[in-house]
């Protein structure tokens, strides 16, 4: 059985590791190639795009893929749509592996928004020293905010356009609660901006912000492609594959 995992996430790596020990399974993980030094999963790895849904469909045919698992980031909307179109075209079963969304708890001061542009619009009324944890892509949405100071955390250095007053923190999760507390205090952060990525690796920043009473601008996830079954964890993906 040949399983293609559209990966780049912790869940994708864990699934590949579990499948790589099974001699009856050939597992290939596809990474987008947006990180200079990605964490490579077990099994075969390909890096780079497919050329849209048609290119992905051709690859599925050529490589005789029996099952496709979309374990990309919850905000990787384009590849998820491409996967749904390609799987439907070549009749390959598709499953989306999506970690659950974060849920606010008592004490949280969340401000949900629909996009990075809406997040930028919300900042003037919330704070001036911004901890921006949405990744290095999409910073152009904040570039016009000249009255704010931004601490941008990303794995690789961002490219222009970026806000004029920006300090870059190169780091990769998982992050600890003590570490997040230190970042917020040392940089005198008064507002946090994040995407609803879900999972435990980057959740400590939410706890640290809650402890300090900071407002948090949370960008909502895009809707997944209609009709694609989903599972919240690796165990569910393994069960789905076993059933096939």
PDB file of C-alpha atoms in Angstrom:
ATOM      1  CA  UNK A   1       0.000   0.000   0.000  1.00  0.00           C
ATOM      2  CA  UNK A   2       1.439   3.366  -1.039  1.00  0.00           C
ATOM      3  CA  UNK A   3       0.399   6.223   1.243  1.00  0.00           C
ATOM      4  CA  UNK A   4       1.167   9.832   0.350  1.00  0.00           C
ATOM      5  CA  UNK A   5       1.217  12.220   3.317  1.00  0.00           C
ATOM      6  CA  UNK A   6       1.031  15.924   2.598  1.00  0.00           C
ATOM      7  CA  UNK A   7       3.029  16.870   5.649  1.00  0.00           C
ATOM      8  CA  UNK A   8       5.138  19.514   7.309  1.00  0.00           C
ATOM      9  CA  UNK A   9       3.387  19.175  10.680  1.00  0.00           C
ATOM     10  CA  UNK A  10       4.067  17.246  13.873  1.00  0.00           C
ATOM     11  CA  UNK A  11       1.101  15.011  13.114  1.00  0.00           C
ATOM     12  CA  UNK A  12       2.415  14.289   9.628  1.00  0.00           C
ATOM     13  CA  UNK A  13       5.810  13.254  11.000  1.00  0.00           C
ATOM     14  CA  UNK A  14       4.259  11.035  13.663  1.00  0.00           C
ATOM     15  CA  UNK A  15       2.047   9.324  11.110  1.00  0.00           C
ATOM     16  CA  UNK A  16       4.990   8.725   8.768  1.00  0.00           C
ATOM     17  CA  UNK A  17       7.016   7.288  11.648  1.00  0.00           C
ATOM     18  CA  UNK A  18       4.204   4.883  12.546  1.00  0.00           C
ATOM     19  CA  UNK A  19       3.737   3.729   8.944  1.00  0.00           C
ATOM     20  CA  UNK A  20       7.445   3.382   8.170  1.00  0.00           C
ATOM     21  CA  UNK A  21       7.711   0.392  10.512  1.00  0.00           C
ATOM     22  CA  UNK A  22       5.114  -1.580   8.536  1.00  0.00           C
ATOM     23  CA  UNK A  23       6.743  -3.587   5.693  1.00  0.00           C
ATOM     24  CA  UNK A  24       3.380  -3.737   3.905  1.00  0.00           C
ATOM     25  CA  UNK A  25       3.261   0.047   3.531  1.00  0.00           C
ATOM     26  CA  UNK A  26       5.272   2.406   1.364  1.00  0.00           C
ATOM     27  CA  UNK A  27       5.017   5.888   2.848  1.00  0.00           C
ATOM     28  CA  UNK A  28       5.979   9.084   1.059  1.00  0.00           C
ATOM     29  CA  UNK A  29       5.818  12.491   2.740  1.00  0.00           C
ATOM     30  CA  UNK A  30       5.579  15.633   0.645  1.00  0.00           C
ATOM     31  CA  UNK A  31       6.888  18.896   2.113  1.00  0.00           C
ATOM     32  CA  UNK A  32       6.187  22.298   0.602  1.00  0.00           C
ATOM     33  CA  UNK A  33       9.819  23.416   0.863  1.00  0.00           C
ATOM     34  CA  UNK A  34       9.095  26.759   2.524  1.00  0.00           C
ATOM     35  CA  UNK A  35      11.443  26.084   5.453  1.00  0.00           C
ATOM     36  CA  UNK A  36      15.183  26.064   4.758  1.00  0.00           C
ATOM     37  CA  UNK A  37      15.943  23.138   7.065  1.00  0.00           C
ATOM     38  CA  UNK A  38      12.731  21.154   7.629  1.00  0.00           C
ATOM     39  CA  UNK A  39      12.431  18.293  10.078  1.00  0.00           C
ATOM     40  CA  UNK A  40      12.399  15.282   7.801  1.00  0.00           C
ATOM     41  CA  UNK A  41       9.927  12.478   8.509  1.00  0.00           C
ATOM     42  CA  UNK A  42      10.597   8.761   8.272  1.00  0.00           C
ATOM     43  CA  UNK A  43      10.204   7.040   4.926  1.00  0.00           C
ATOM     44  CA  UNK A  44      10.498   8.591   1.485  1.00  0.00           C
ATOM     45  CA  UNK A  45      10.430  12.394   1.246  1.00  0.00           C
ATOM     46  CA  UNK A  46       9.765  14.736  -1.672  1.00  0.00           C
ATOM     47  CA  UNK A  47      10.119  18.515  -1.375  1.00  0.00           C
ATOM     48  CA  UNK A  48       8.342  21.109  -3.490  1.00  0.00           C
ATOM     49  CA  UNK A  49       4.960  21.663  -5.074  1.00  0.00           C
ATOM     50  CA  UNK A  50       3.169  19.435  -7.559  1.00  0.00           C
ATOM     51  CA  UNK A  51       1.966  22.114  -9.965  1.00  0.00           C
ATOM     52  CA  UNK A  52      -1.612  22.443  -8.806  1.00  0.00           C
ATOM     53  CA  UNK A  53      -4.341  19.789  -8.679  1.00  0.00           C
ATOM     54  CA  UNK A  54      -3.538  18.484 -12.152  1.00  0.00           C
ATOM     55  CA  UNK A  55       0.103  17.939 -11.241  1.00  0.00           C
ATOM     56  CA  UNK A  56      -0.832  16.223  -8.004  1.00  0.00           C
ATOM     57  CA  UNK A  57      -3.328  13.987  -9.807  1.00  0.00           C
ATOM     58  CA  UNK A  58      -0.639  12.983 -12.300  1.00  0.00           C
ATOM     59  CA  UNK A  59       1.769  12.169  -9.468  1.00  0.00           C
ATOM     60  CA  UNK A  60      -0.854  10.042  -7.703  1.00  0.00           C
ATOM     61  CA  UNK A  61      -1.349   8.046 -10.900  1.00  0.00           C
ATOM     62  CA  UNK A  62       2.343   7.680 -11.763  1.00  0.00           C
ATOM     63  CA  UNK A  63       3.318   6.589  -8.257  1.00  0.00           C
ATOM     64  CA  UNK A  64       0.300   4.288  -7.801  1.00  0.00           C
ATOM     65  CA  UNK A  65      -0.818   5.973  -4.593  1.00  0.00           C
ATOM     66  CA  UNK A  66      -3.522   4.026  -2.761  1.00  0.00           C
ATOM     67  CA  UNK A  67      -4.380   6.570  -0.057  1.00  0.00           C
ATOM     68  CA  UNK A  68      -3.782  10.295   0.404  1.00  0.00           C
ATOM     69  CA  UNK A  69      -3.613  11.980   3.800  1.00  0.00           C
ATOM     70  CA  UNK A  70      -3.650  15.748   4.035  1.00  0.00           C
ATOM     71  CA  UNK A  71      -1.671  16.449   7.222  1.00  0.00           C
ATOM     72  CA  UNK A  72      -0.721  19.990   6.272  1.00  0.00           C
ATOM     73  CA  UNK A  73      -1.042  23.066   8.484  1.00  0.00           C
ATOM     74  CA  UNK A  74      -4.666  24.082   9.161  1.00  0.00           C
ATOM     75  CA  UNK A  75      -4.001  27.304   7.221  1.00  0.00           C
ATOM     76  CA  UNK A  76      -2.551  25.596   4.130  1.00  0.00           C
ATOM     77  CA  UNK A  77      -5.808  26.103   2.286  1.00  0.00           C
ATOM     78  CA  UNK A  78      -4.470  25.958  -1.258  1.00  0.00           C
ATOM     79  CA  UNK A  79      -2.845  22.528  -0.996  1.00  0.00           C
ATOM     80  CA  UNK A  80      -5.902  21.175   0.818  1.00  0.00           C
ATOM     81  CA  UNK A  81      -8.146  22.283  -2.032  1.00  0.00           C
ATOM     82  CA  UNK A  82      -5.704  20.881  -4.572  1.00  0.00           C
ATOM     83  CA  UNK A  83      -5.652  17.571  -2.699  1.00  0.00           C
ATOM     84  CA  UNK A  84      -9.446  17.346  -2.725  1.00  0.00           C
ATOM     85  CA  UNK A  85      -9.619  18.024  -6.476  1.00  0.00           C
ATOM     86  CA  UNK A  86      -6.788  15.632  -7.337  1.00  0.00           C
ATOM     87  CA  UNK A  87      -8.101  12.802  -5.166  1.00  0.00           C
ATOM     88  CA  UNK A  88     -11.558  13.111  -6.688  1.00  0.00           C
ATOM     89  CA  UNK A  89     -10.115  13.072 -10.212  1.00  0.00           C
ATOM     90  CA  UNK A  90      -8.103   9.872  -9.775  1.00  0.00           C
ATOM     91  CA  UNK A  91     -10.464   8.238  -7.240  1.00  0.00           C
ATOM     92  CA  UNK A  92      -7.866   7.986  -4.467  1.00  0.00           C
ATOM     93  CA  UNK A  93      -9.300   7.965  -0.916  1.00  0.00           C
ATOM     94  CA  UNK A  94      -8.483  11.191   0.936  1.00  0.00           C
ATOM     95  CA  UNK A  95      -8.417  11.908   4.664  1.00  0.00           C
ATOM     96  CA  UNK A  96      -7.647  15.243   6.343  1.00  0.00           C
ATOM     97  CA  UNK A  97      -5.644  14.976   9.557  1.00  0.00           C
ATOM     98  CA  UNK A  98      -6.434  18.174  11.471  1.00  0.00           C
ATOM     99  CA  UNK A  99      -5.485  18.915  15.055  1.00  0.00           C
ATOM    100  CA  UNK A 100      -8.437  20.442  16.976  1.00  0.00           C
ATOM    101  CA  UNK A 101      -8.823  24.197  17.191  1.00  0.00           C
ATOM    102  CA  UNK A 102      -7.915  26.043  20.350  1.00  0.00           C
ATOM    103  CA  UNK A 103     -10.830  26.882  22.637  1.00  0.00           C
ATOM    104  CA  UNK A 104     -10.849  29.971  24.877  1.00  0.00           C
ATOM    105  CA  UNK A 105     -11.140  29.450  28.624  1.00  0.00           C
ATOM    106  CA  UNK A 106     -12.023  31.740  31.496  1.00  0.00           C
ATOM    107  CA  UNK A 107      -9.655  34.691  31.640  1.00  0.00           C
ATOM    108  CA  UNK A 108      -8.851  34.755  27.930  1.00  0.00           C
ATOM    109  CA  UNK A 109      -9.265  38.074  26.096  1.00  0.00           C
ATOM    110  CA  UNK A 110      -9.591  36.742  22.571  1.00  0.00           C
ATOM    111  CA  UNK A 111     -10.540  38.822  19.559  1.00  0.00           C
ATOM    112  CA  UNK A 112     -11.388  36.428  16.692  1.00  0.00           C
ATOM    113  CA  UNK A 113     -10.860  37.756  13.158  1.00  0.00           C
ATOM    114  CA  UNK A 114     -11.233  36.281   9.703  1.00  0.00           C
ATOM    115  CA  UNK A 115      -7.891  37.185   8.146  1.00  0.00           C
ATOM    116  CA  UNK A 116      -4.472  38.732   8.689  1.00  0.00           C
ATOM    117  CA  UNK A 117      -5.802  41.994   7.261  1.00  0.00           C
ATOM    118  CA  UNK A 118      -8.565  42.019   9.882  1.00  0.00           C
ATOM    119  CA  UNK A 119      -5.957  41.271  12.553  1.00  0.00           C
ATOM    120  CA  UNK A 120      -3.982  44.330  11.468  1.00  0.00           C
ATOM    121  CA  UNK A 121      -7.147  46.466  11.579  1.00  0.00           C
ATOM    122  CA  UNK A 122      -7.841  45.323  15.154  1.00  0.00           C
ATOM    123  CA  UNK A 123      -4.435  46.248  16.591  1.00  0.00           C
ATOM    124  CA  UNK A 124      -4.736  50.048  16.984  1.00  0.00           C
ATOM    125  CA  UNK A 125      -7.344  49.644  19.700  1.00  0.00           C
ATOM    126  CA  UNK A 126      -5.617  46.836  21.554  1.00  0.00           C
ATOM    127  CA  UNK A 127      -1.917  47.601  22.012  1.00  0.00           C
ATOM    128  CA  UNK A 128       1.315  48.905  20.533  1.00  0.00           C
ATOM    129  CA  UNK A 129       3.960  46.256  21.260  1.00  0.00           C
ATOM    130  CA  UNK A 130       2.867  43.249  19.244  1.00  0.00           C
ATOM    131  CA  UNK A 131       4.047  39.642  19.479  1.00  0.00           C
ATOM    132  CA  UNK A 132       3.304  38.421  15.956  1.00  0.00           C
ATOM    133  CA  UNK A 133       3.334  34.607  15.751  1.00  0.00           C
ATOM    134  CA  UNK A 134       1.603  34.071  12.414  1.00  0.00           C
ATOM    135  CA  UNK A 135       4.773  33.013  10.579  1.00  0.00           C
ATOM    136  CA  UNK A 136       6.966  34.873   8.128  1.00  0.00           C
ATOM    137  CA  UNK A 137       4.450  34.828   5.296  1.00  0.00           C
ATOM    138  CA  UNK A 138       1.695  37.408   5.314  1.00  0.00           C
ATOM    139  CA  UNK A 139       3.647  40.113   7.149  1.00  0.00           C
ATOM    140  CA  UNK A 140       2.721  42.549   4.393  1.00  0.00           C
ATOM    141  CA  UNK A 141      -0.713  42.805   6.013  1.00  0.00           C
ATOM    142  CA  UNK A 142       0.930  44.628   8.941  1.00  0.00           C
ATOM    143  CA  UNK A 143       3.525  46.651   7.032  1.00  0.00           C
ATOM    144  CA  UNK A 144       1.453  49.855   7.040  1.00  0.00           C
ATOM    145  CA  UNK A 145       1.255  50.020  10.857  1.00  0.00           C
ATOM    146  CA  UNK A 146       3.970  52.580  11.597  1.00  0.00           C
ATOM    147  CA  UNK A 147       2.797  53.306  15.155  1.00  0.00           C
ATOM    148  CA  UNK A 148       3.368  49.732  16.359  1.00  0.00           C
ATOM    149  CA  UNK A 149       6.461  47.745  17.307  1.00  0.00           C
ATOM    150  CA  UNK A 150       6.470  44.083  16.255  1.00  0.00           C
ATOM    151  CA  UNK A 151       8.296  41.058  17.567  1.00  0.00           C
ATOM    152  CA  UNK A 152       8.026  38.550  14.726  1.00  0.00           C
ATOM    153  CA  UNK A 153       8.778  34.916  15.516  1.00  0.00           C
ATOM    154  CA  UNK A 154       9.482  32.514  12.653  1.00  0.00           C
ATOM    155  CA  UNK A 155      11.676  29.564  11.750  1.00  0.00           C
ATOM    156  CA  UNK A 156      13.405  31.448   8.908  1.00  0.00           C
ATOM    157  CA  UNK A 157      14.013  35.155   8.491  1.00  0.00           C
ATOM    158  CA  UNK A 158      11.106  37.010   6.854  1.00  0.00           C
ATOM    159  CA  UNK A 159      11.433  38.927   3.606  1.00  0.00           C
ATOM    160  CA  UNK A 160      10.038  42.415   2.869  1.00  0.00           C
ATOM    161  CA  UNK A 161       7.565  43.935   3.077  1.00  0.00           C
ATOM    162  CA  UNK A 162       7.498  43.948   6.878  1.00  0.00           C
ATOM    163  CA  UNK A 163       6.507  46.622   9.413  1.00  0.00           C
ATOM    164  CA  UNK A 164       9.093  49.393   9.796  1.00  0.00           C
ATOM    165  CA  UNK A 165       9.606  48.696  13.508  1.00  0.00           C
ATOM    166  CA  UNK A 166      10.251  44.958  13.549  1.00  0.00           C
ATOM    167  CA  UNK A 167      12.491  42.718  15.608  1.00  0.00           C
ATOM    168  CA  UNK A 168      12.836  39.105  14.460  1.00  0.00           C
ATOM    169  CA  UNK A 169      13.044  36.133  16.816  1.00  0.00           C
ATOM    170  CA  UNK A 170      14.215  33.021  14.976  1.00  0.00           C
ATOM    171  CA  UNK A 171      12.904  30.003  16.835  1.00  0.00           C
ATOM    172  CA  UNK A 172      11.047  26.750  16.289  1.00  0.00           C
ATOM    173  CA  UNK A 173       8.513  25.072  18.563  1.00  0.00           C
ATOM    174  CA  UNK A 174       7.569  23.340  20.707  1.00  0.00           C
ATOM    175  CA  UNK A 175       7.685  26.220  23.185  1.00  0.00           C
ATOM    176  CA  UNK A 176       7.508  26.098  26.980  1.00  0.00           C
ATOM    177  CA  UNK A 177       5.304  28.165  29.251  1.00  0.00           C
ATOM    178  CA  UNK A 178       8.312  29.600  31.103  1.00  0.00           C
ATOM    179  CA  UNK A 179       9.883  30.547  27.791  1.00  0.00           C
ATOM    180  CA  UNK A 180       6.739  32.294  26.572  1.00  0.00           C
ATOM    181  CA  UNK A 181       6.370  34.176  29.843  1.00  0.00           C
ATOM    182  CA  UNK A 182       9.943  35.405  29.466  1.00  0.00           C
ATOM    183  CA  UNK A 183       9.377  36.564  25.862  1.00  0.00           C
ATOM    184  CA  UNK A 184       6.275  38.558  26.783  1.00  0.00           C
ATOM    185  CA  UNK A 185       7.909  40.220  29.783  1.00  0.00           C
ATOM    186  CA  UNK A 186      11.333  40.925  28.279  1.00  0.00           C
ATOM    187  CA  UNK A 187       9.844  42.580  25.199  1.00  0.00           C
ATOM    188  CA  UNK A 188       7.037  44.336  27.120  1.00  0.00           C
ATOM    189  CA  UNK A 189       4.410  42.818  24.835  1.00  0.00           C
ATOM    190  CA  UNK A 190       0.899  44.201  25.256  1.00  0.00           C
ATOM    191  CA  UNK A 191      -0.941  42.279  22.494  1.00  0.00           C
ATOM    192  CA  UNK A 192      -0.478  38.862  20.891  1.00  0.00           C
ATOM    193  CA  UNK A 193      -1.462  37.925  17.332  1.00  0.00           C
ATOM    194  CA  UNK A 194      -1.757  34.262  16.374  1.00  0.00           C
ATOM    195  CA  UNK A 195      -3.435  31.932  13.951  1.00  0.00           C
ATOM    196  CA  UNK A 196      -5.698  29.213  15.344  1.00  0.00           C
ATOM    197  CA  UNK A 197      -3.129  26.519  14.604  1.00  0.00           C
ATOM    198  CA  UNK A 198      -4.255  24.233  17.426  1.00  0.00           C
ATOM    199  CA  UNK A 199      -2.066  21.627  19.096  1.00  0.00           C
ATOM    200  CA  UNK A 200       0.192  21.761  22.128  1.00  0.00           C
ATOM    201  CA  UNK A 201       3.476  22.864  20.531  1.00  0.00           C
ATOM    202  CA  UNK A 202       2.602  26.562  20.373  1.00  0.00           C
ATOM    203  CA  UNK A 203      -0.257  26.755  22.900  1.00  0.00           C
ATOM    204  CA  UNK A 204       1.837  27.970  25.895  1.00  0.00           C
ATOM    205  CA  UNK A 205       1.819  31.529  24.507  1.00  0.00           C
ATOM    206  CA  UNK A 206      -1.950  31.596  25.049  1.00  0.00           C
ATOM    207  CA  UNK A 207      -1.544  30.629  28.700  1.00  0.00           C
ATOM    208  CA  UNK A 208       1.189  33.208  29.187  1.00  0.00           C
ATOM    209  CA  UNK A 209      -0.993  35.916  27.624  1.00  0.00           C
ATOM    210  CA  UNK A 210      -3.923  34.904  29.833  1.00  0.00           C
ATOM    211  CA  UNK A 211      -1.774  35.152  32.958  1.00  0.00           C
ATOM    212  CA  UNK A 212      -0.753  38.696  32.026  1.00  0.00           C
ATOM    213  CA  UNK A 213      -4.254  39.712  30.961  1.00  0.00           C
ATOM    214  CA  UNK A 214      -3.138  40.477  27.406  1.00  0.00           C
ATOM    215  CA  UNK A 215      -5.546  40.708  24.478  1.00  0.00           C
ATOM    216  CA  UNK A 216      -5.043  38.012  21.838  1.00  0.00           C
ATOM    217  CA  UNK A 217      -6.044  38.479  18.215  1.00  0.00           C
ATOM    218  CA  UNK A 218      -6.874  35.002  16.873  1.00  0.00           C
ATOM    219  CA  UNK A 219      -7.157  34.452  13.118  1.00  0.00           C
ATOM    220  CA  UNK A 220      -9.843  31.854  12.441  1.00  0.00           C
ATOM    221  CA  UNK A 221      -9.058  28.823  10.295  1.00  0.00           C
ATOM    222  CA  UNK A 222     -10.253  28.605   6.704  1.00  0.00           C
ATOM    223  CA  UNK A 223     -13.047  26.140   6.062  1.00  0.00           C
ATOM    224  CA  UNK A 224     -11.814  22.704   4.926  1.00  0.00           C
ATOM    225  CA  UNK A 225     -12.860  21.396   1.496  1.00  0.00           C
ATOM    226  CA  UNK A 226     -16.408  20.090   1.534  1.00  0.00           C
ATOM    227  CA  UNK A 227     -16.911  16.349   1.651  1.00  0.00           C
ATOM    228  CA  UNK A 228     -13.425  15.403   2.891  1.00  0.00           C
ATOM    229  CA  UNK A 229     -13.494  13.192   6.009  1.00  0.00           C
ATOM    230  CA  UNK A 230     -11.326  14.399   8.891  1.00  0.00           C
ATOM    231  CA  UNK A 231      -9.675  12.977  11.966  1.00  0.00           C
ATOM    232  CA  UNK A 232      -8.119  14.904  14.872  1.00  0.00           C
ATOM    233  CA  UNK A 233      -5.174  12.620  15.538  1.00  0.00           C
ATOM    234  CA  UNK A 234      -2.717  10.035  14.237  1.00  0.00           C
ATOM    235  CA  UNK A 235      -4.637   7.152  15.818  1.00  0.00           C
ATOM    236  CA  UNK A 236      -7.671   8.085  13.755  1.00  0.00           C
ATOM    237  CA  UNK A 237      -5.593   8.212  10.577  1.00  0.00           C
ATOM    238  CA  UNK A 238      -4.105   4.779  11.276  1.00  0.00           C
ATOM    239  CA  UNK A 239      -7.583   3.352  11.886  1.00  0.00           C
ATOM    240  CA  UNK A 240      -8.804   4.872   8.610  1.00  0.00           C
ATOM    241  CA  UNK A 241      -5.898   3.315   6.728  1.00  0.00           C
ATOM    242  CA  UNK A 242      -6.432  -0.079   8.374  1.00  0.00           C
ATOM    243  CA  UNK A 243     -10.059  -0.025   7.259  1.00  0.00           C
ATOM    244  CA  UNK A 244      -8.891   0.380   3.663  1.00  0.00           C
TER     245      UNK A 244
END
